[in-house]
Coordinates of C-alpha atoms and ligand atoms in Angstrom, one line a residue:
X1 CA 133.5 -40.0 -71.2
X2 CA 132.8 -39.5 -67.7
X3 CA 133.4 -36.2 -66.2
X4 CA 136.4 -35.8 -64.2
X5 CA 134.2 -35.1 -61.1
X6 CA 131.1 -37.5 -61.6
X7 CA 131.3 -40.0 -58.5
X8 CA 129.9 -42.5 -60.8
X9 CA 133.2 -42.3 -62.3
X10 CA 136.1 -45.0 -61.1
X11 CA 139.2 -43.7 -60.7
X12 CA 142.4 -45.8 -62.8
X13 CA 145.2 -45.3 -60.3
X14 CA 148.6 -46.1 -62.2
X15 CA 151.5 -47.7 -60.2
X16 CA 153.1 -44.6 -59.2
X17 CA 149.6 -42.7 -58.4
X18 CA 149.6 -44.8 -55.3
X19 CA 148.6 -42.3 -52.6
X20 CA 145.4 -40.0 -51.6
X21 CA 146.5 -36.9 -53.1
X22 CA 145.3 -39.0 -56.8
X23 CA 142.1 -39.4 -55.3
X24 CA 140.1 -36.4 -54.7
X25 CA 138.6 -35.0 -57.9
X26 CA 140.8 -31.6 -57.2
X27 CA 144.3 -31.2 -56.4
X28 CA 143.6 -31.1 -52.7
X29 CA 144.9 -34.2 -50.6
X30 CA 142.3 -36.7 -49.5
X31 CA 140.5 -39.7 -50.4
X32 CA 137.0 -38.4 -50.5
X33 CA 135.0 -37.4 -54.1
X34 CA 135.8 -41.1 -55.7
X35 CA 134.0 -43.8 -54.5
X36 CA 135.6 -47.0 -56.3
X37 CA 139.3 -47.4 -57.9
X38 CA 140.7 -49.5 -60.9
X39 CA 144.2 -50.8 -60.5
X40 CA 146.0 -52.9 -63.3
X41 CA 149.0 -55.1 -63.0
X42 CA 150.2 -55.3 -65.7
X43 CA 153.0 -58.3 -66.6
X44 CA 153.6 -57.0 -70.3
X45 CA 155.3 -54.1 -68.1
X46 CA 158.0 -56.8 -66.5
X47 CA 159.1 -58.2 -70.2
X48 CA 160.1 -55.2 -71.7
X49 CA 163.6 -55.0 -70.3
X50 CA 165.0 -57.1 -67.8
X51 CA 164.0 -55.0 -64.5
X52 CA 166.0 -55.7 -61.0
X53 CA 163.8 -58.0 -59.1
X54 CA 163.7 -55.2 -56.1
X55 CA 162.1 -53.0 -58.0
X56 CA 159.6 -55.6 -59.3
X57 CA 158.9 -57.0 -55.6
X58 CA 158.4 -53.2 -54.6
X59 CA 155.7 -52.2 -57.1
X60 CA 153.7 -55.3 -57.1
X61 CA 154.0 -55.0 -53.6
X62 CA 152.5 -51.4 -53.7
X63 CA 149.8 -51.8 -56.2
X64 CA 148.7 -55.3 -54.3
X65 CA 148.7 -53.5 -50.9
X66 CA 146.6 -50.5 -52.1
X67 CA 143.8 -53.1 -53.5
X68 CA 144.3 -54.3 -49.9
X69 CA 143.8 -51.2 -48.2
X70 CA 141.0 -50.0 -50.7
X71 CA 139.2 -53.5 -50.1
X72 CA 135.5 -53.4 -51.9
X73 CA 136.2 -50.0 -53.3
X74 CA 138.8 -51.7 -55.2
X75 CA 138.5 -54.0 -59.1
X76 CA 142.4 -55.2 -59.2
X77 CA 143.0 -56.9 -63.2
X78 CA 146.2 -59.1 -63.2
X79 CA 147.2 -59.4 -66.7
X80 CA 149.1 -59.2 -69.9
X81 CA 148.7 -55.7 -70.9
X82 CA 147.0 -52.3 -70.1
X83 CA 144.2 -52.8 -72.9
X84 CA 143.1 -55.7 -72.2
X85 CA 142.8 -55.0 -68.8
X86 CA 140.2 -51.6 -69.8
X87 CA 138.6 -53.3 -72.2
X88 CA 137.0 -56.3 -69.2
X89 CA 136.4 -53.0 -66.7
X90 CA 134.2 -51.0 -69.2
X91 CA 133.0 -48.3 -66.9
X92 CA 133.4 -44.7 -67.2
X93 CA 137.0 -44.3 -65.5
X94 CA 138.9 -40.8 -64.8
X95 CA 142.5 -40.1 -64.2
X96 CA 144.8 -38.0 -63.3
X97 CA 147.1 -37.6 -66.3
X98 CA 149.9 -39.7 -66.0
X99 CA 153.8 -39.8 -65.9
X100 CA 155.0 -40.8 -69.5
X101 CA 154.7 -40.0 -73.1
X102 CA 153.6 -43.5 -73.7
X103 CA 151.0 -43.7 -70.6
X104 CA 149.6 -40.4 -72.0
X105 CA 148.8 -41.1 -75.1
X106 CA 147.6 -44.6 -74.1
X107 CA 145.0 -42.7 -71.4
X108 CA 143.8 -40.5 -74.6
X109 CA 143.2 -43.5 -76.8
X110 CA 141.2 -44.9 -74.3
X111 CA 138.5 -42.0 -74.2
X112 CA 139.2 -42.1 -70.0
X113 CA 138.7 -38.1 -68.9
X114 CA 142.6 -37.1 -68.0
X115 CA 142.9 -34.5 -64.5
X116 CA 145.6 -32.8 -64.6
X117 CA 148.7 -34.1 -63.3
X118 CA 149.6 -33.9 -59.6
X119 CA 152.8 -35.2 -57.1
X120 CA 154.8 -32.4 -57.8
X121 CA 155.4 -28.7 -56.1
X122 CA 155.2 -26.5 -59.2
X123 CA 152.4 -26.7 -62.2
X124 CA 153.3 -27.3 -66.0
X125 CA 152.0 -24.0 -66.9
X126 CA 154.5 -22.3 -63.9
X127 CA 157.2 -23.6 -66.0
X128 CA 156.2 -23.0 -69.0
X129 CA 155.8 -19.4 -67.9
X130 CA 159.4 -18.9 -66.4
X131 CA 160.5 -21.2 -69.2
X132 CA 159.2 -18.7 -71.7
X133 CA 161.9 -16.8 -74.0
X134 CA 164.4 -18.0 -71.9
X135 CA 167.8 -18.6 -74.0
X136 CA 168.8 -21.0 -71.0
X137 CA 167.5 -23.3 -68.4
X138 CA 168.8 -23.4 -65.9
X139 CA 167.7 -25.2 -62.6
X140 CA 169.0 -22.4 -59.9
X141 CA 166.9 -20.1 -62.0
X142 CA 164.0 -22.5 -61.9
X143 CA 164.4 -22.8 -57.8
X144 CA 164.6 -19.4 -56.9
X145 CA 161.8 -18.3 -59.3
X146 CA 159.6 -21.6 -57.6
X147 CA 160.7 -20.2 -54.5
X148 CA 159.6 -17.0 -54.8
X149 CA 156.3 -18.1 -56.0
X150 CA 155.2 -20.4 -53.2
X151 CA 157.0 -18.3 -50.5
X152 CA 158.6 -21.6 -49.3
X153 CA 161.6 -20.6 -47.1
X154 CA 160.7 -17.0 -47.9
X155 CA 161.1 -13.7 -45.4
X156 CA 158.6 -11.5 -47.6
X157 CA 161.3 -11.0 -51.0
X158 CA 163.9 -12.3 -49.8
X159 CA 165.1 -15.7 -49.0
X160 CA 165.2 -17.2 -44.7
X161 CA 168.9 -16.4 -43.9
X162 CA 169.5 -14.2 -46.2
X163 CA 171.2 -16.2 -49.0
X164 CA 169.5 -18.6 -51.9
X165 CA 172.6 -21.0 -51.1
X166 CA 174.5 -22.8 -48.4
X167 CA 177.0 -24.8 -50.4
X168 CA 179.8 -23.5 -47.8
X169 CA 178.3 -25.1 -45.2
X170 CA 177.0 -28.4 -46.9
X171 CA 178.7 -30.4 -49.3
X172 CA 181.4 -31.5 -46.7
X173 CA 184.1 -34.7 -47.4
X174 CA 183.1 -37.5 -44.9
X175 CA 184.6 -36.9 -41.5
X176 CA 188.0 -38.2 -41.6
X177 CA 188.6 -41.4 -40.4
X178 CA 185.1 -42.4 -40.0
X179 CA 183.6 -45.6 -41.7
X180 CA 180.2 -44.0 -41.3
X181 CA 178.5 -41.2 -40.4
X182 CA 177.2 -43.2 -37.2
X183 CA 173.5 -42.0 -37.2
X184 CA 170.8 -44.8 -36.3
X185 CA 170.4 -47.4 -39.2
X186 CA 167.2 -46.4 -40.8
X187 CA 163.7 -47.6 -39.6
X188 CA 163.3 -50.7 -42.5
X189 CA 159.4 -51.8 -43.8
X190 CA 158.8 -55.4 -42.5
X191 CA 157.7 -57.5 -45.0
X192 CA 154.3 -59.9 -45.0
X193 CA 152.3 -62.1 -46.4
X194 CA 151.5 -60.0 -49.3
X195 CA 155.1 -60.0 -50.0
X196 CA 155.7 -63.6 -49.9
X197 CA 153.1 -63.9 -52.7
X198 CA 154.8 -61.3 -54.4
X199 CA 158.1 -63.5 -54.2
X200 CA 156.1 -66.8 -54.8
X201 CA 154.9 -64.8 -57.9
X202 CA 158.0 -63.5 -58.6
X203 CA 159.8 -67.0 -59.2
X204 CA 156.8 -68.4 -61.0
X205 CA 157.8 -65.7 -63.7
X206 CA 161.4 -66.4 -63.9
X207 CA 160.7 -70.3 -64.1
X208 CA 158.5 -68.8 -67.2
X209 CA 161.3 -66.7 -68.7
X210 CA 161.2 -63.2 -67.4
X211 CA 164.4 -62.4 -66.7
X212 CA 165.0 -60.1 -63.5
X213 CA 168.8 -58.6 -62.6
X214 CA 170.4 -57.9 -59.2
X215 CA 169.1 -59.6 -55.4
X216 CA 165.5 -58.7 -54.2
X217 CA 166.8 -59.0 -50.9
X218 CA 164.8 -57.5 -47.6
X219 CA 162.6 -54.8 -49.0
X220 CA 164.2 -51.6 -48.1
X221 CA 161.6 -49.3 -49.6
X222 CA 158.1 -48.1 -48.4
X223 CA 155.5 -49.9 -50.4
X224 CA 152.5 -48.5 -48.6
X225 CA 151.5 -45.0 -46.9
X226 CA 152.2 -45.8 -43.8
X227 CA 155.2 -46.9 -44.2
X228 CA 155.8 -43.7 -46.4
X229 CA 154.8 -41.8 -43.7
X230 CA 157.1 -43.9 -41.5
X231 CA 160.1 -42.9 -43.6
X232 CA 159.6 -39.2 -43.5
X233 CA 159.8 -39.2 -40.0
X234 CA 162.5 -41.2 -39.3
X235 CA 164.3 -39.0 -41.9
X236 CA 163.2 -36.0 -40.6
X237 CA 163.9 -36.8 -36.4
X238 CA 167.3 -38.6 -37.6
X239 CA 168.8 -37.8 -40.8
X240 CA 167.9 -34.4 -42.1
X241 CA 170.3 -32.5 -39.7
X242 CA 173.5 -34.1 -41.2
X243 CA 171.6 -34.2 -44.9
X244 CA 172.9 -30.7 -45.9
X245 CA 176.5 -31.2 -44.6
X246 CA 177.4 -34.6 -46.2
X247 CA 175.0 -34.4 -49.3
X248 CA 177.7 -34.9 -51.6
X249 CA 179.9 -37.4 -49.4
X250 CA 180.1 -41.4 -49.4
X251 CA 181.5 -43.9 -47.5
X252 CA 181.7 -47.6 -48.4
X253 CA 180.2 -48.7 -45.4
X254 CA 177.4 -46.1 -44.9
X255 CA 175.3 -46.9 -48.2
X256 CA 172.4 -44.5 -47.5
X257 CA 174.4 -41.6 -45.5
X258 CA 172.4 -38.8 -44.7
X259 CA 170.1 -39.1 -47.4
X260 CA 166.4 -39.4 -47.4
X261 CA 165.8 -42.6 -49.4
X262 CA 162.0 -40.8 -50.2
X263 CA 162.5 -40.9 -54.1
X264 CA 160.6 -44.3 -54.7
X265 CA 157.7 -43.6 -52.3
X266 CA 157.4 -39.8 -53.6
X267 CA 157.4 -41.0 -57.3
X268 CA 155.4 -44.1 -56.4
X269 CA 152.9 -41.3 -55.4
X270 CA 152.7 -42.6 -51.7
X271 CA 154.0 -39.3 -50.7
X272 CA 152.9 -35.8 -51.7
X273 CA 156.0 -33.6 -52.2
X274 CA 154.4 -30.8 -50.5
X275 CA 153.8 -32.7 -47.5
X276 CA 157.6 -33.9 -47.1
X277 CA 158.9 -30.1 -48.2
X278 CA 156.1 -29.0 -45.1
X279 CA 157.5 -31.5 -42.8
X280 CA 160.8 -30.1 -43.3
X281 CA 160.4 -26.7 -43.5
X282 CA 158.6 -27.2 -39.9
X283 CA 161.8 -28.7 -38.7
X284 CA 163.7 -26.0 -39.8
X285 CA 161.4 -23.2 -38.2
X286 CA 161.1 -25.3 -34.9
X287 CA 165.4 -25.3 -34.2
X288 CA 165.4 -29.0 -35.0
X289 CA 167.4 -28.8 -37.8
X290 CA 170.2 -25.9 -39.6
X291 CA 168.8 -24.1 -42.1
X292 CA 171.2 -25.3 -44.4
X293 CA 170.3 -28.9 -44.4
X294 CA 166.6 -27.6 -44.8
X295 CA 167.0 -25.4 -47.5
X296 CA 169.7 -28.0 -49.1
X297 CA 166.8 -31.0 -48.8
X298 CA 164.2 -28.4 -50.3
X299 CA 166.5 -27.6 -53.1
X300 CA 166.5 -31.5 -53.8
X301 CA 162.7 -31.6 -54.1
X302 CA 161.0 -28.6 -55.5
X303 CA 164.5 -27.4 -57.4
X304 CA 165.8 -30.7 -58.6
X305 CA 162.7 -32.8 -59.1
X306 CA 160.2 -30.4 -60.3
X307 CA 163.0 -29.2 -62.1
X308 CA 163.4 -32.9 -64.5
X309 CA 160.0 -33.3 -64.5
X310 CA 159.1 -30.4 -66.4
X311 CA 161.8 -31.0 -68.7
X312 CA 160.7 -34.5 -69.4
X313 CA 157.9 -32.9 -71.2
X314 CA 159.7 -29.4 -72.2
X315 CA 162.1 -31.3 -74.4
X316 CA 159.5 -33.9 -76.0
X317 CA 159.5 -37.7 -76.8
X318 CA 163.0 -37.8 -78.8
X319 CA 165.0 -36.1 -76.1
X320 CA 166.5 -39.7 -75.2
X321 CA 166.6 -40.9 -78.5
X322 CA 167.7 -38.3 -80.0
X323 CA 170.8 -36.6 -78.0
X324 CA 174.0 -37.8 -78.3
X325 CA 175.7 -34.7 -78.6
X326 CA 179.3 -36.6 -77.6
X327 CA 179.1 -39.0 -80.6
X328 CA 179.3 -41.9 -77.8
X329 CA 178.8 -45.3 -79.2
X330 CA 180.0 -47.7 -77.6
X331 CA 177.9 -50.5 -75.7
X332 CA 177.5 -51.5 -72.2
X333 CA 180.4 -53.9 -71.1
X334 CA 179.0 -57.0 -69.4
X335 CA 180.5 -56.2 -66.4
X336 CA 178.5 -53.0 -66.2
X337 CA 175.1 -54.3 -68.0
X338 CA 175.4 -57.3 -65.4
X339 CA 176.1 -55.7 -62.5
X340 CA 179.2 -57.6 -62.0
X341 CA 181.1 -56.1 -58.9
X342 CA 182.8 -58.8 -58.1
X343 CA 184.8 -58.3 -61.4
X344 CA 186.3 -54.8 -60.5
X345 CA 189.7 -53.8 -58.8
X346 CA 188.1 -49.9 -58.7
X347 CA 187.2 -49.6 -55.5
X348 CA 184.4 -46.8 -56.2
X349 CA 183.1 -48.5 -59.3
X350 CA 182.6 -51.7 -57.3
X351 CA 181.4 -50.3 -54.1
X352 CA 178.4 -48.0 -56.5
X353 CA 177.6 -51.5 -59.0
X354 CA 177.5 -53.4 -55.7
X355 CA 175.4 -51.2 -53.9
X356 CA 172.7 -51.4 -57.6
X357 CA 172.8 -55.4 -57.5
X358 CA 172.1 -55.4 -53.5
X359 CA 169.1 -52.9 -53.6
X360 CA 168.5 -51.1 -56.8
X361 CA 169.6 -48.0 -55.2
X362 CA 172.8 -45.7 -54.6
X363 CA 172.7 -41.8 -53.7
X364 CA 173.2 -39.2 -55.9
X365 CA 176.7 -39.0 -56.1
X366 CA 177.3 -42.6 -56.8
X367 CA 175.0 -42.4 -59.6
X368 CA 176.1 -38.9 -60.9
X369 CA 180.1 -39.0 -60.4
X370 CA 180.6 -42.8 -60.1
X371 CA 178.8 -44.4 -62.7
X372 CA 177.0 -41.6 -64.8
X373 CA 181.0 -39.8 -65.0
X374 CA 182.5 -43.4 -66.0
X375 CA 179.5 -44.1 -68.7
X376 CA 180.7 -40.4 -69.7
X377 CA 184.2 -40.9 -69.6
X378 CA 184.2 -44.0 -71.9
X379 CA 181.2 -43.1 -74.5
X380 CA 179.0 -45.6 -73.2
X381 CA 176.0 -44.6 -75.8
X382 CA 173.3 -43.0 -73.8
X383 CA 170.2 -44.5 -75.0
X384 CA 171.9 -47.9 -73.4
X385 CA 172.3 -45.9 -70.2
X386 CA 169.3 -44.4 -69.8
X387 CA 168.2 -48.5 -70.2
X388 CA 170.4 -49.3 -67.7
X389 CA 169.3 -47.0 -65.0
X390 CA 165.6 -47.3 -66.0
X391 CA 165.4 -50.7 -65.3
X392 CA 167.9 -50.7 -62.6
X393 CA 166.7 -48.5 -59.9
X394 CA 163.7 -48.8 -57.5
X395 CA 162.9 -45.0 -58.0
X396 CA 163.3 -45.0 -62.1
X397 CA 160.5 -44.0 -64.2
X398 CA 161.2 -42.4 -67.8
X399 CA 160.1 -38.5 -66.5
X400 CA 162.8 -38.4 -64.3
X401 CA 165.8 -40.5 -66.2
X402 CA 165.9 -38.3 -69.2
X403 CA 167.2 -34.9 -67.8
X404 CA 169.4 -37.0 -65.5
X405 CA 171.0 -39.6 -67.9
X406 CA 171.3 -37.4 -70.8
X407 CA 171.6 -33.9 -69.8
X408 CA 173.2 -34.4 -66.3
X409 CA 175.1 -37.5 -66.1
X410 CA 176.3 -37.6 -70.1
X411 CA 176.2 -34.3 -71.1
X412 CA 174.5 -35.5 -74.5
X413 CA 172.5 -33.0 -75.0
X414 CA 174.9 -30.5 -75.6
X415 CA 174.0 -28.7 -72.6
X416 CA 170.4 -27.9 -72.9
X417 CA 170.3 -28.7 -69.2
X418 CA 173.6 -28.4 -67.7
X419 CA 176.4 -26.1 -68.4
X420 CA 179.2 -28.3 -68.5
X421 CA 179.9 -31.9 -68.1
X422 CA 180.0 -33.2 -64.9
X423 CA 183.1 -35.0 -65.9
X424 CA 186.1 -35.7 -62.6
X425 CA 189.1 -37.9 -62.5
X426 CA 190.2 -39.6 -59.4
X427 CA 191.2 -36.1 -57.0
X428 CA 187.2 -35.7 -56.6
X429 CA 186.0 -39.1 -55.5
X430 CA 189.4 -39.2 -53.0
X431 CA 187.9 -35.7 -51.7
X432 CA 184.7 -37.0 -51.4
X433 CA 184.9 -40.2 -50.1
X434 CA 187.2 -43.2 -48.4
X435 CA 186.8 -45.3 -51.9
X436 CA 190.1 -45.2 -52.7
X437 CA 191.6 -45.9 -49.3
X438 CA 193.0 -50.0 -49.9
X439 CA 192.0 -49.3 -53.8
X440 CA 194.3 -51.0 -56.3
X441 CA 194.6 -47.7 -57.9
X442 CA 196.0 -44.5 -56.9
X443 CA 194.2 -41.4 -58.2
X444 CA 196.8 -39.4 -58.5
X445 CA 198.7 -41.6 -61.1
X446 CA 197.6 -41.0 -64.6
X447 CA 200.0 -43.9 -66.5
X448 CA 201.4 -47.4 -65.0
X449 CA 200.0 -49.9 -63.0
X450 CA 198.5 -48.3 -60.4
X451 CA 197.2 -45.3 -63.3
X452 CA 193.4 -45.0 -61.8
X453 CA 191.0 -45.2 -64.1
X454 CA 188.7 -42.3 -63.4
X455 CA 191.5 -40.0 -63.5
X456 CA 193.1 -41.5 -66.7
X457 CA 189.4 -42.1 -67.9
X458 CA 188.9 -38.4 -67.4
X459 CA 192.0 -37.2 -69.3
X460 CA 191.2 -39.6 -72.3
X461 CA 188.0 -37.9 -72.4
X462 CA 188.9 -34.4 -72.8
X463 CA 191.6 -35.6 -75.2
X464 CA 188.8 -37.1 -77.2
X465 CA 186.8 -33.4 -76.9
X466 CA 189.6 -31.3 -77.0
X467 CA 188.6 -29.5 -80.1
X468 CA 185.4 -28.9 -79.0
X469 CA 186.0 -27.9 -76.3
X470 CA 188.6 -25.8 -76.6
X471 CA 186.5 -22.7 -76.6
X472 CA 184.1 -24.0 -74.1
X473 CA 183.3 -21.4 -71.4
X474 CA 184.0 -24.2 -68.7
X475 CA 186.2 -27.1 -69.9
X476 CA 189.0 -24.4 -72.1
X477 CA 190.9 -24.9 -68.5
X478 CA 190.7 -28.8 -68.9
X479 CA 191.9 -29.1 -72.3
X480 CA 194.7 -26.5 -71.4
X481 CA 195.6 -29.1 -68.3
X482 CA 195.6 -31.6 -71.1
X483 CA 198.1 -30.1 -73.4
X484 CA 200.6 -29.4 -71.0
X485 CA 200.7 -33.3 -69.3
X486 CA 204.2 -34.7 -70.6
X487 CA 202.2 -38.3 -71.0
X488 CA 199.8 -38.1 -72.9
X489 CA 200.7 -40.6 -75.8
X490 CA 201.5 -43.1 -72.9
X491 CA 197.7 -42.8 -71.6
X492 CA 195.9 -42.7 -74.8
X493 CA 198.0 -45.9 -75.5
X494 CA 197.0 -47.4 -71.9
X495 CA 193.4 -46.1 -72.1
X496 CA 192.9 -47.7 -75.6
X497 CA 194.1 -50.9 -74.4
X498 CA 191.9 -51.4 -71.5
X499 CA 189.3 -51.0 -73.7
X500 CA 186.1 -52.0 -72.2
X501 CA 187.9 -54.3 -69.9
X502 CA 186.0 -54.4 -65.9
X503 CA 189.2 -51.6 -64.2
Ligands
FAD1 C1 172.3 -40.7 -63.5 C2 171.3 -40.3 -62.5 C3 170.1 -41.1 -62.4 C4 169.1 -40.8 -61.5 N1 168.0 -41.6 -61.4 C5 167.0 -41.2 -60.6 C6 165.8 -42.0 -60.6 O1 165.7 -43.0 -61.3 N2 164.8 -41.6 -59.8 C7 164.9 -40.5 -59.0 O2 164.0 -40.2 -58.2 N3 166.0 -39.8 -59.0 C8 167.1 -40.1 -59.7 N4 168.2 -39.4 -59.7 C9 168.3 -38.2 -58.8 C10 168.9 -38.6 -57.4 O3 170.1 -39.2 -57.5 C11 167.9 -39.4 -56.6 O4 166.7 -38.8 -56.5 C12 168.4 -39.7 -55.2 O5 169.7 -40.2 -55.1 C13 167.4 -40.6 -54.4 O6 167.8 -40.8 -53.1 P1 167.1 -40.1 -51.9 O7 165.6 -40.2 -52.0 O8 167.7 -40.6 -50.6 O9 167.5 -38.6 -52.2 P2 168.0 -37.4 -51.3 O10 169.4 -37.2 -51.5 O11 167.5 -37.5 -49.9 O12 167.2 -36.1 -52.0 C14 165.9 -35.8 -51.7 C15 165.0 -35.9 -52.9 O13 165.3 -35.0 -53.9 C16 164.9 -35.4 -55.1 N5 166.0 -35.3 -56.1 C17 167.3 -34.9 -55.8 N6 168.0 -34.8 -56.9 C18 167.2 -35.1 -57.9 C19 167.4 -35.2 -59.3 N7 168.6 -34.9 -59.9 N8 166.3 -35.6 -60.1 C20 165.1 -35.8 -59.5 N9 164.9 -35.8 -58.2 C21 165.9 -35.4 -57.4 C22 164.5 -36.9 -55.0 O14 163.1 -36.9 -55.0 C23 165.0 -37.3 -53.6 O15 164.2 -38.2 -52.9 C24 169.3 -39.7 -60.6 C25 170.4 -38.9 -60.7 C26 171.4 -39.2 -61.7 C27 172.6 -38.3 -61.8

């Protein structure tokens, strides 16, 4: 076993390790201390589940650009699986520890010397330390306590602007009557000729019999560093300043909003979260941008993502398999499992399943109170979910599914992470956004034929939980709402007949 800074040692870059910051043989940023890199494709990885073809393109692309980039410094192995692969390179190889339970222990078998893990804000141990004898976790605890410790956004003990929280000002409805938010369509990567081989390579498989979902359209997402790079800045100059207000909003016609679109390239490891927390902080501090957006956008990064990280490993390798706190069986519909949009009348449903078949991709709310709150409503059984969204989205990997399938999105944990369900009928996503303008539906009808199903949906599933929840600190008022609606046999009857029929 090689030690971790020998520069005799080669360093095994994983797919999402893809940037300098898993070079140097510390934590600091750079590319100097390792002198020769292994990377492994490995096509086992693509039979597993059926993957959208997006996200396939994007991290072939990735890897086979970085051998590009990394030129004689580089041994690329194509191949079947991971150990075959280590066995042919049989040189002492380091690593910084990687991203799964699975990768970890396969790194261990292998006798490779592990670094510690890097690409987030906060260590393991600075959980583990605020996590300690703690009857709750809870991720605004979690932020301010990161907060306090990094001084990010910090006047001396006390947070810039005086407050930990600008949900008053951010968290808008779209402004009314727009069809978008009308700020410059993002800067898009242009692809080349690595990409066509990727393609090329891509349909060779499929004629084989890997099966890919969705359209692997224009690559949207940043496959290399400078296009990373690229991406923060054009967020930063263009999008930031409207992130905060309209974080939670959606239009049909303005797919990525506000939002950064940085969550492949950060977990692809192309981008160092300090560095895109830095850029915006210096936003902030220079008058480019409110303070709310950049505090809201930091929030995102060292609160929410550090946040599921460290829970991934905090809960342990049967979180996923072993929550299902809702007693929610039932499967996937084929509608849903195949992304069929063309086969709903629910404007928000088709406009979310659309947006997942044309790019692998939707923003949070879309995932969170679109799809995750309709997988919720109708006990879609959340190991299937976390499947579907795994293999779905460009920016999945299993660290940062399970807190946000099972704890956010299903509430099937029983709410280790969240404390309530994030559960909303039809009176939120009007708020929120222009779906239901020309929807079939109306929210605000519970029963008949224009009943919308996310409102009915969400009244069938507090009927379902009504005992339970009952005494629930947060859904008691719900389940009160419920007993007092004069309908209720007549939806029960109507939601049990739709079944799992596409709404
Ligand atoms: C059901 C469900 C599934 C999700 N699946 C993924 C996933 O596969 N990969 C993923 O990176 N995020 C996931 N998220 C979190 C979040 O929706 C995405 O990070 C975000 O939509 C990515 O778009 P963006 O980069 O434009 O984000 P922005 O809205 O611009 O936010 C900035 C950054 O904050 C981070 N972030 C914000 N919220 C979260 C969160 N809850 N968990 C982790 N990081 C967060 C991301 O790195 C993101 O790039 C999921 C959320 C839910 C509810």
């Amino acid at each position: 076993m090689g030690r971790p800074s020998d520069p005799m040692t080669r360093r095994w870059l994983f797919a999402d390790q893809l940037g300098p910051h898993f070079l140097g043989p510390d934590e600091s940023p750079g590319d100097d201390g390792v002198e020769s890199v292994l990377l492994i494709e490995s096509k086992a990885a693509f039979r597993r589940r059926r993957y959208h073809r997006a996200k396939t393109h994007l991290v072939l692309s990735a890897l086979r650009h970085r051998a590009n980039e990394l030129g004689s410094r580089c041994i690329y192995l194509q191949g079947e699986g991971y150990r075959a692969a280590l066995a042919s390179a049989g040189e002492p190889l380091s690593v910084v520890d990687p991203t799964s339970f699975a990768a970890r222990q396969l790194v261990r078998e292998a006798g490779v010397s592990v670094l510690p893990a890097r690409g987030f804000v906060t260590s393991q141990a600075d959980f583990e330390r605020w996590a300690s004898g703690r009857r709750q976790l809870r991720q605004e605890d979690f932020y301010r306590d990161a907060r306090r410790r990094t001084g990010i956004l910090m006047a001396g003990d006390e947070p810039e602007g005086g407050r930990w929280n600008f949900d008053a000002d951010n968290r808008l409805p779209p402004p009314r009557g727009a069809a978008t938010l009308g700020l410059p369509d993002p800067v898009w990567p242009t692809e080349d000729d690595i990409d066509a081989q990727v393609r090329d390579d891509l349909d060779r498989w499929q004629s084989e019999g890997i099966e890919f979902a969705g359209v692997d359209g224009p690559r949207r997402f940043a496959a290399t560093r400078a296009e990373a790079l690229t991406a923060l800045d054009d967020f930063v100059h263009h999008r930031l300043g409207a992130f905060g207000p309209y974080e939670d909003a959606a239009l049909v016609g303005d797919w990525s909003m506000a939002h950064s679109l940085l969550s492949a390239p950060m977990n692809m490891g192309l981008l160092d979260p300090h560095e895109v927390i830095e850029r915006v902080v210096e936003a902030w501090s220079s008058g480019a941008v409110p303070l709310a957006s950049a505090e809201g956008f930091v929030r995102q990064v060292m609160g929410w993502r550090d946040f599921v990280w460290h829970l991934y490993w905090h809960f342990g390798p049967d979180y996923v398999a072993n929550s299902n706190a809702l007693d929610a069986h039932e499967p996937l519909p084929a509608w849903f499992r195949d992304l069929d949009a063309e086969a709903l009348n629910a404007r928000c449903l088709a406009t979310a399943l659309g947006e997942v078949r044309d790019r692998g991709w939707n923003h949070h709310i879309l995932r969170l109170m679109v799809l995750g709150n309709w997988a919720l409503q109708h006990g879609y059984d959340p190991r299937e979910v976390t499947e579907w969204f795994t293999a779905h989205y460009v920016d999945a990997y299993p660290w940062v599914m399970a807190a946000n399938v099972i704890g956010m999105a299903l509430h099937a944990d029983g709410g280790r992470m969240a404390s309530k369900p994030y559960a909303a009928g039809g009176a939120y996503i009007k708020r929120m956004t222009d779906f239901c303008q020309g929807c079939a539906y109306r929210p605000d009808r519970r029963v008949g034929p224009q009943a919308c199903p996310v409102t009915a949906g969400y009244w069938a599933l507090i009927a379902r939980h009504e005992e339970s929840w009952a005494r629930h600190p947060r859904m008691a008022q719900p389940v009160r709402g419920w007993a007092r609606l004069s309908d209720r046999e007549e939806l029960l009857a109507q939601e049990a007949a739709r079944g799992s029929e596409a709404p």
